[in-house]
CSV table of C-alpha atoms in Angstrom, one decimal:
chain,number,residue,atom,x,y,z
A,300,MET,CA,-60.6,16.3,33.1
A,301,VAL,CA,-58.5,18.7,34.9
A,302,LEU,CA,-54.6,18.3,34.9
A,303,VAL,CA,-52.8,19.7,37.8
A,304,LYS,CA,-49.1,20.2,37.4
A,305,PRO,CA,-47.2,19.2,40.3
A,306,THR,CA,-44.6,21.4,42.1
A,307,LEU,CA,-41.1,20.4,42.4
A,308,CYS,CA,-39.0,20.8,45.6
A,309,ALA,CA,-35.4,22.1,45.4
A,310,GLY,CA,-34.2,18.5,45.5
A,311,CYS,CA,-36.2,17.6,42.4
A,312,GLN,CA,-35.3,20.6,40.3
A,313,PRO,CA,-31.7,19.6,39.3
A,314,ILE,CA,-32.8,16.2,37.7
A,315,ALA,CA,-36.0,17.6,36.1
A,316,ALA,CA,-34.4,18.3,32.8
A,317,PHE,CA,-32.5,14.9,32.8
A,318,ALA,CA,-35.6,12.9,33.6
A,319,ALA,CA,-37.6,14.8,30.9
A,320,GLN,CA,-35.2,13.3,28.4
A,321,ASN,CA,-35.1,9.9,29.9
A,322,PHE,CA,-38.9,9.3,30.8
A,323,PHE,CA,-38.6,5.5,30.3
A,324,MET,CA,-35.4,5.0,32.2
A,325,PRO,CA,-35.6,2.0,34.5
A,326,PRO,CA,-36.1,3.0,38.3
A,327,VAL,CA,-32.7,1.9,39.4
A,328,SER,CA,-31.0,4.0,36.7
A,329,ALA,CA,-33.1,6.9,37.5
A,330,LEU,CA,-32.1,6.7,41.3
A,331,HIS,CA,-28.5,6.7,40.2
A,332,ALA,CA,-29.0,9.6,37.9
A,333,ALA,CA,-30.8,11.6,40.7
A,334,ALA,CA,-28.1,10.7,43.2
A,335,THR,CA,-25.4,12.0,40.8
A,336,ALA,CA,-27.3,15.1,40.0
A,337,LEU,CA,-28.2,16.2,43.5
A,338,THR,CA,-25.8,18.0,45.8
A,339,LYS,CA,-23.9,16.2,48.6
A,340,ARG,CA,-26.2,17.5,51.2
A,341,ASP,CA,-29.2,16.3,49.3
A,342,ARG,CA,-27.8,12.8,48.7
A,343,ALA,CA,-27.7,12.4,52.5
A,344,ARG,CA,-31.4,12.4,52.6
A,345,PRO,CA,-33.2,9.0,53.3
A,346,ARG,CA,-33.7,6.8,50.3
A,347,ASN,CA,-37.6,7.1,50.6
A,348,ARG,CA,-37.3,10.9,50.2
A,349,LEU,CA,-35.2,10.4,47.2
A,350,GLU,CA,-37.7,8.0,45.6
A,351,SER,CA,-40.4,10.5,46.3
A,352,CYS,CA,-38.4,13.1,44.4
A,353,ILE,CA,-38.1,10.9,41.5
A,354,ARG,CA,-41.7,10.0,41.4
A,355,ARG,CA,-42.6,13.9,41.4
A,356,VAL,CA,-40.2,14.2,38.5
A,357,ARG,CA,-41.9,11.3,36.4
A,358,ILE,CA,-45.3,12.9,37.2
A,359,PHE,CA,-44.0,16.3,36.3
A,360,THR,CA,-42.7,15.2,32.8
A,361,SER,CA,-45.7,13.2,32.2
A,362,TRP,CA,-47.9,16.3,32.7
A,363,ASP,CA,-45.6,18.3,30.6
A,364,ARG,CA,-45.8,15.7,27.7
A,365,ILE,CA,-49.5,15.5,27.9
A,366,LEU,CA,-50.0,19.3,27.9
A,367,HIS,CA,-47.7,20.0,24.9
A,368,ARG,CA,-48.5,16.7,23.1
A,369,ILE,CA,-44.8,15.7,23.2
A,370,PRO,CA,-44.4,11.9,22.3
A,371,PRO,CA,-42.1,10.2,24.8
A,372,PRO,CA,-38.9,8.9,23.3
A,373,ALA,CA,-38.9,5.4,22.0
A,374,PRO,CA,-37.4,2.7,24.3
A,375,MET,CA,-33.8,2.1,23.4
A,376,ALA,CA,-33.1,-1.3,21.9
A,377,GLU,CA,-30.2,-3.3,23.4
A,378,ALA,CA,-28.1,-3.0,20.3
A,379,ASP,CA,-28.7,0.8,20.3
A,380,LYS,CA,-27.1,1.2,23.7
A,381,ASP,CA,-23.6,0.4,22.0
A,382,PRO,CA,-23.1,2.5,18.9
A,383,GLY,CA,-20.1,0.8,18.0
A,384,LYS,CA,-21.8,-2.7,18.1
A,385,THR,CA,-24.7,-1.3,16.1
A,386,SER,CA,-22.4,0.0,13.3
A,387,ILE,CA,-20.7,-3.3,13.0
A,388,GLN,CA,-24.0,-5.1,12.8
A,389,VAL,CA,-25.2,-2.9,10.0
A,390,ILE,CA,-21.9,-3.2,8.1
A,391,GLU,CA,-22.1,-7.1,8.5
A,392,ARG,CA,-25.8,-7.2,7.4
A,393,MET,CA,-25.0,-4.9,4.4
A,394,MET,CA,-22.3,-7.3,3.4
A,395,LEU,CA,-24.6,-10.4,3.7
A,396,LEU,CA,-27.1,-8.6,1.4
A,397,LEU,CA,-24.4,-7.7,-1.1
A,398,ASP,CA,-23.1,-11.3,-1.2
A,399,ALA,CA,-26.5,-12.7,-1.6
A,400,LEU,CA,-27.0,-10.2,-4.7
A,401,ALA,CA,-23.8,-11.3,-6.1
A,402,SER,CA,-24.7,-14.8,-6.1
A,403,HIS,CA,-27.6,-14.2,-8.5
A,404,ALA,CA,-27.4,-13.1,-12.1
A,405,ASP,CA,-31.1,-11.9,-12.1
A,406,PRO,CA,-32.7,-9.4,-9.7
A,407,VAL,CA,-33.7,-10.9,-6.2
A,408,SER,CA,-36.8,-10.4,-4.4
A,409,LEU,CA,-36.8,-9.2,-0.8
A,410,LYS,CA,-38.2,-12.4,0.5
A,411,ALA,CA,-35.4,-14.3,-1.2
A,412,LEU,CA,-32.9,-11.9,0.2
A,413,SER,CA,-34.4,-12.3,3.7
A,414,THR,CA,-34.4,-16.1,3.4
A,415,ASN,CA,-30.8,-16.2,2.1
A,416,THR,CA,-29.3,-13.9,4.6
A,417,GLY,CA,-31.5,-14.9,7.7
A,418,LEU,CA,-32.4,-11.2,8.1
A,419,HIS,CA,-35.9,-10.1,9.0
A,420,PRO,CA,-37.8,-8.6,6.0
A,421,SER,CA,-38.1,-5.3,7.6
A,422,THR,CA,-34.4,-5.1,8.5
A,423,ALA,CA,-33.4,-6.2,5.0
A,424,HIS,CA,-35.8,-3.7,3.5
A,425,ARG,CA,-34.2,-0.8,5.5
A,426,ILE,CA,-30.7,-1.5,4.7
A,427,LEU,CA,-31.5,-2.1,1.0
A,428,ASN,CA,-33.3,1.2,0.8
A,429,ASP,CA,-30.1,2.9,2.3
A,430,MET,CA,-27.9,1.2,-0.4
A,431,VAL,CA,-30.3,2.1,-3.1
A,432,ALA,CA,-29.9,5.8,-2.1
A,433,CYS,CA,-26.0,5.4,-2.3
A,434,ARG,CA,-26.4,3.4,-5.6
A,435,PHE,CA,-24.7,0.4,-4.2
A,436,VAL,CA,-28.0,-1.6,-5.0
A,437,ASP,CA,-30.4,-0.8,-7.8
A,438,ARG,CA,-34.2,-1.5,-7.5
A,439,SER,CA,-35.2,-3.2,-10.8
A,440,ASP,CA,-38.8,-3.9,-10.1
A,441,PRO,CA,-41.0,-3.2,-7.0
A,442,GLY,CA,-39.7,-5.5,-4.3
A,443,SER,CA,-36.6,-6.7,-6.3
A,444,TYR,CA,-33.0,-5.7,-6.2
A,445,ARG,CA,-29.7,-6.1,-8.0
A,446,LEU,CA,-26.1,-4.8,-7.6
A,447,GLY,CA,-25.7,-1.1,-8.3
A,448,MET,CA,-23.5,0.8,-10.7
A,449,ARG,CA,-21.7,2.4,-7.8
A,450,LEU,CA,-19.9,-0.9,-7.1
A,451,LEU,CA,-18.8,-1.0,-10.8
A,452,GLU,CA,-17.4,2.5,-10.6
A,453,LEU,CA,-15.4,1.7,-7.5
A,454,GLY,CA,-14.3,-1.6,-8.9
A,455,ASN,CA,-13.0,0.2,-11.9
A,456,LEU,CA,-11.0,2.8,-9.8
A,457,VAL,CA,-9.5,-0.1,-7.8
A,458,LYS,CA,-8.6,-2.0,-10.9
A,459,ALA,CA,-7.0,1.0,-12.5
A,460,ARG,CA,-4.7,1.5,-9.6
A,461,LEU,CA,-3.6,-2.0,-9.4
A,462,SER,CA,0.0,-2.8,-10.4
A,463,VAL,CA,1.4,-6.3,-10.6
A,464,ARG,CA,4.8,-5.2,-9.6
A,465,GLU,CA,3.4,-3.4,-6.5
A,466,ALA,CA,1.3,-6.5,-5.6
A,467,ALA,CA,4.3,-8.9,-6.1
A,468,LEU,CA,7.0,-7.0,-4.2
A,469,VAL,CA,6.4,-8.1,-0.5
A,470,PRO,CA,5.4,-11.7,-1.4
A,471,MET,CA,8.5,-12.0,-3.8
A,472,ARG,CA,10.9,-10.9,-0.9
A,473,ALA,CA,9.2,-13.3,1.5
A,474,LEU,CA,9.7,-16.2,-1.0
A,475,HIS,CA,13.3,-15.2,-1.3
A,476,ARG,CA,13.9,-15.1,2.4
A,477,LEU,CA,12.3,-18.5,2.6
A,478,THR,CA,14.3,-20.2,-0.2
A,479,GLY,CA,17.5,-18.1,-0.5
A,480,GLN,CA,17.2,-18.1,-4.2
A,481,THR,CA,16.5,-15.6,-6.9
A,482,VAL,CA,12.9,-14.7,-7.5
A,483,ASN,CA,11.9,-13.0,-10.7
A,484,LEU,CA,8.6,-11.3,-11.9
A,485,SER,CA,8.1,-11.3,-15.7
A,486,VAL,CA,5.5,-10.1,-18.2
A,487,ARG,CA,5.1,-10.9,-21.9
A,488,GLN,CA,5.8,-8.4,-24.6
A,489,GLY,CA,5.4,-9.8,-28.0
A,490,ASP,CA,7.6,-12.9,-28.5
A,491,GLU,CA,9.6,-12.3,-25.5
A,492,ILE,CA,9.4,-12.0,-21.6
A,493,VAL,CA,10.6,-9.0,-19.8
A,494,TYR,CA,12.0,-9.1,-16.3
A,495,ILE,CA,10.2,-6.2,-14.4
A,496,GLU,CA,11.2,-7.2,-10.7
A,497,ARG,CA,13.7,-9.5,-8.9
A,498,ALA,CA,14.4,-10.4,-5.4
A,499,TYR,CA,18.0,-11.5,-5.2
A,500,SER,CA,21.0,-11.7,-2.7
A,501,GLU,CA,24.6,-12.9,-2.8
A,502,ARG,CA,23.4,-15.8,-0.6
A,503,SER,CA,21.9,-17.5,-3.7
A,504,GLY,CA,25.3,-18.2,-5.0
A,505,MET,CA,24.1,-17.6,-8.6
A,506,GLN,CA,25.3,-14.9,-10.9
A,507,VAL,CA,22.3,-12.7,-12.1
A,508,VAL,CA,22.9,-12.6,-15.9
A,509,ARG,CA,19.7,-10.8,-16.9
A,510,ALA,CA,19.0,-7.6,-15.1
A,511,ILE,CA,15.6,-6.0,-14.7
A,512,GLY,CA,14.5,-4.9,-18.1
A,513,GLY,CA,16.2,-7.8,-19.8
A,514,ARG,CA,14.5,-9.9,-22.4
A,515,ALA,CA,14.5,-13.6,-23.3
A,516,PRO,CA,12.5,-15.8,-25.8
A,517,LEU,CA,9.3,-17.3,-24.7
A,518,HIS,CA,10.1,-20.9,-25.5
A,519,LEU,CA,13.4,-20.8,-23.6
A,520,THR,CA,12.0,-19.7,-20.3
A,521,SER,CA,9.7,-21.1,-17.6
A,522,VAL,CA,7.5,-17.9,-17.5
A,523,GLY,CA,7.5,-17.7,-21.5
A,524,LYS,CA,6.2,-21.3,-21.5
A,525,LEU,CA,3.3,-20.4,-19.2
A,526,PHE,CA,2.2,-17.7,-21.7
A,527,LEU,CA,2.6,-20.1,-24.8
A,528,ALA,CA,0.6,-22.8,-22.9
A,529,ALA,CA,-2.2,-20.3,-22.4
A,530,ASP,CA,-2.3,-19.6,-26.2
A,531,GLU,CA,-4.3,-21.5,-28.8
A,532,ILE,CA,-2.3,-24.1,-31.0
A,533,GLY,CA,-2.4,-21.8,-33.9
A,534,ARG,CA,-0.8,-18.9,-32.2
A,535,VAL,CA,1.9,-21.3,-30.8
A,536,ARG,CA,2.6,-22.5,-34.3
A,537,ALA,CA,2.7,-18.9,-35.7
A,538,TYR,CA,5.2,-18.1,-32.8
A,539,ALA,CA,7.4,-21.0,-33.9
A,540,THR,CA,7.4,-19.8,-37.5
A,541,ARG,CA,8.3,-16.2,-36.6
A,542,THR,CA,11.2,-17.1,-34.2
A,543,GLY,CA,12.5,-20.4,-35.7
A,544,LEU,CA,12.7,-21.6,-32.2
A,545,SER,CA,16.4,-20.9,-32.0
A,546,GLY,CA,18.2,-22.2,-29.0
A,547,HIS,CA,20.9,-21.0,-26.5
A,548,THR,CA,22.1,-24.2,-24.9
A,549,ARG,CA,22.1,-28.0,-25.7
A,550,THR,CA,19.0,-28.4,-23.7
A,551,SER,CA,17.0,-25.9,-25.4
A,552,ILE,CA,13.7,-26.9,-27.2
A,553,THR,CA,14.1,-26.0,-30.8
A,554,ASP,CA,11.4,-28.1,-32.6
A,555,LEU,CA,7.7,-27.5,-32.6
A,556,PRO,CA,6.6,-31.3,-31.7
A,557,LYS,CA,8.8,-31.1,-28.6
A,558,LEU,CA,7.6,-27.6,-27.6
A,559,GLU,CA,4.0,-28.8,-28.1
A,560,ARG,CA,4.6,-31.8,-25.7
A,561,GLU,CA,6.3,-29.5,-23.1
A,562,LEU,CA,3.2,-27.0,-23.3
A,563,ASN,CA,0.8,-29.9,-22.8
A,564,TRP,CA,2.9,-31.0,-19.6
A,565,VAL,CA,2.6,-27.4,-18.5
A,566,ARG,CA,-1.1,-27.3,-18.9
A,567,THR,CA,-1.4,-30.6,-17.1
A,568,ASN,CA,0.9,-29.8,-14.0
A,569,GLY,CA,-0.1,-26.0,-13.6
A,570,TYR,CA,3.4,-24.7,-13.7
A,571,ALA,CA,6.4,-24.5,-16.1
A,572,ARG,CA,10.2,-25.4,-15.8
A,573,ASP,CA,13.2,-24.4,-17.5
A,574,ASN,CA,16.0,-27.1,-17.5
A,575,GLU,CA,19.0,-25.1,-18.3
A,576,GLU,CA,17.4,-24.1,-21.6
A,577,LEU,CA,18.3,-20.3,-21.4
A,578,GLU,CA,21.5,-20.6,-19.3
A,579,LEU,CA,23.7,-23.5,-18.5
A,580,GLY,CA,23.8,-24.4,-14.8
A,581,VAL,CA,20.6,-22.5,-14.1
A,582,ARG,CA,17.3,-24.2,-13.7
A,583,CYS,CA,13.9,-22.4,-13.0
A,584,ILE,CA,10.2,-23.1,-12.1
A,585,ALA,CA,7.4,-20.8,-12.8
A,586,ALA,CA,3.7,-20.1,-11.7
A,587,GLY,CA,1.3,-17.9,-13.3
A,588,ILE,CA,-0.2,-14.6,-11.9
A,589,TYR,CA,-3.8,-13.9,-13.0
A,590,ASP,CA,-6.0,-10.8,-12.7
A,591,ASP,CA,-9.8,-10.4,-11.9
A,592,SER,CA,-10.7,-11.4,-15.5
A,593,ARG,CA,-8.6,-14.6,-15.2
A,594,HIS,CA,-6.1,-13.4,-17.7
A,595,LEU,CA,-2.4,-14.4,-17.2
A,596,VAL,CA,-0.8,-11.1,-16.7
A,597,ALA,CA,2.7,-12.3,-15.5
A,598,GLY,CA,4.9,-15.1,-14.3
A,599,LEU,CA,6.6,-15.6,-11.1
A,600,SER,CA,9.8,-17.7,-11.4
A,601,LEU,CA,12.4,-19.1,-8.9
A,602,SER,CA,15.8,-19.7,-10.4
A,603,ALA,CA,18.6,-21.7,-8.7
A,604,PRO,CA,21.9,-23.5,-9.5
A,605,ALA,CA,20.9,-26.6,-11.4
A,606,ASP,CA,22.1,-29.0,-8.6
A,607,ARG,CA,20.4,-27.0,-5.9
A,608,LEU,CA,16.8,-26.5,-7.0
A,609,GLN,CA,14.4,-28.3,-4.5
A,610,ASP,CA,11.0,-29.9,-5.3
A,611,SER,CA,9.6,-28.6,-2.0
A,612,TRP,CA,9.9,-25.1,-3.3
A,613,LEU,CA,7.4,-25.6,-5.8
A,614,GLU,CA,4.4,-25.3,-3.5
A,615,ASN,CA,5.9,-22.3,-1.9
A,616,LEU,CA,6.2,-20.8,-5.4
A,617,LYS,CA,2.5,-21.5,-6.3
A,618,ASP,CA,1.3,-20.1,-2.9
A,619,THR,CA,3.2,-16.9,-3.6
A,620,ALA,CA,1.9,-16.5,-7.0
A,621,LEU,CA,-1.6,-17.2,-5.8
A,622,GLN,CA,-1.2,-14.5,-3.2
A,623,ILE,CA,-0.2,-12.0,-5.8
A,624,SER,CA,-2.9,-13.1,-8.1
A,625,ARG,CA,-5.5,-12.4,-5.3
A,626,GLY,CA,-3.9,-9.0,-4.8
A,627,MET,CA,-4.9,-8.4,-8.5
A,628,GLY,CA,-8.6,-9.4,-7.8
A,629,PHE,CA,-8.2,-13.1,-9.0
A,630,ILE,CA,-10.7,-15.5,-7.6
A,631,PRO,CA,-9.5,-19.3,-8.1
A,632,GLU,CA,-12.0,-21.3,-10.1
A,633,GLU,CA,-11.6,-24.8,-11.9
A,634,GLN,CA,-11.7,-23.1,-15.4
A,635,PRO,CA,-9.1,-22.5,-18.1
A,636,VAL,CA,-7.4,-19.3,-18.0
A,637,ARG,CA,-6.5,-17.1,-21.0
A,638,ALA,CA,-3.4,-15.1,-21.9
A,639,GLU,CA,-3.9,-11.4,-21.9
């Protein structure tokens, strides 16, 4: 078989290079490309002449590919025509696979991952291979996968940079704007709580007695009761022995049976209260803040004049505490929590 390379007219030459790279371009697109590439004078030619030029270019590029054994470019998939869309799809599929792996304690087969995610096995395999190369996924056995150590490394970096105070600042201020009352963030240190942040304004109408850095006994504060309620009964009794449960006001809890009843109430209701037990004329409610290990790491309390505390603020307080907890990596579950 003798191959004869066709010649190109002057009108064909400007689009020869373009057509060589787009051999499988649809005819309409090729016509448009040719019309753009040719000069104004050439575009004025009849359409049938323009089509003839394009046919010549196609024959020319076919001959060139056969002669030099150059494979034609693969047809472009619809998704590949939009690089942005393709990138988003890959990320979405990667997250589907990671979520599927996270839902299993043991290595998962490719077939199971394909079934769980709805991805074609070849698509899942390709993405998994890329994630194995990046250590986001480990290949435990041939055809089985599990989450990789790179995720643990990144998770530890995120955890090390978490600060409960930083996570709480914006939500605390939003809660203060909503209620107009003082919002406190406190942590436990030994047998006391320490105030580490406060959202406050003169509009609350309440004097701030304890500034940031101030301390108070656990059993006299709403946040302190959260920490005691998370303790085992033996530790609560040891606390009572150490401190003697001394009181500050006539409503302070100063005996162990009453404290144990109060802590049971806290466990049942999911929040704690201070009924003028630390300061006369001031009532508080508190909700816990938890980290990714489900440890109680801080407490968020709302303080108001005793006659001004509204029941409707409780849900706002709980929602804010949950928002801060999520910022610390907490995922709510119906399981008991532990004090850190």
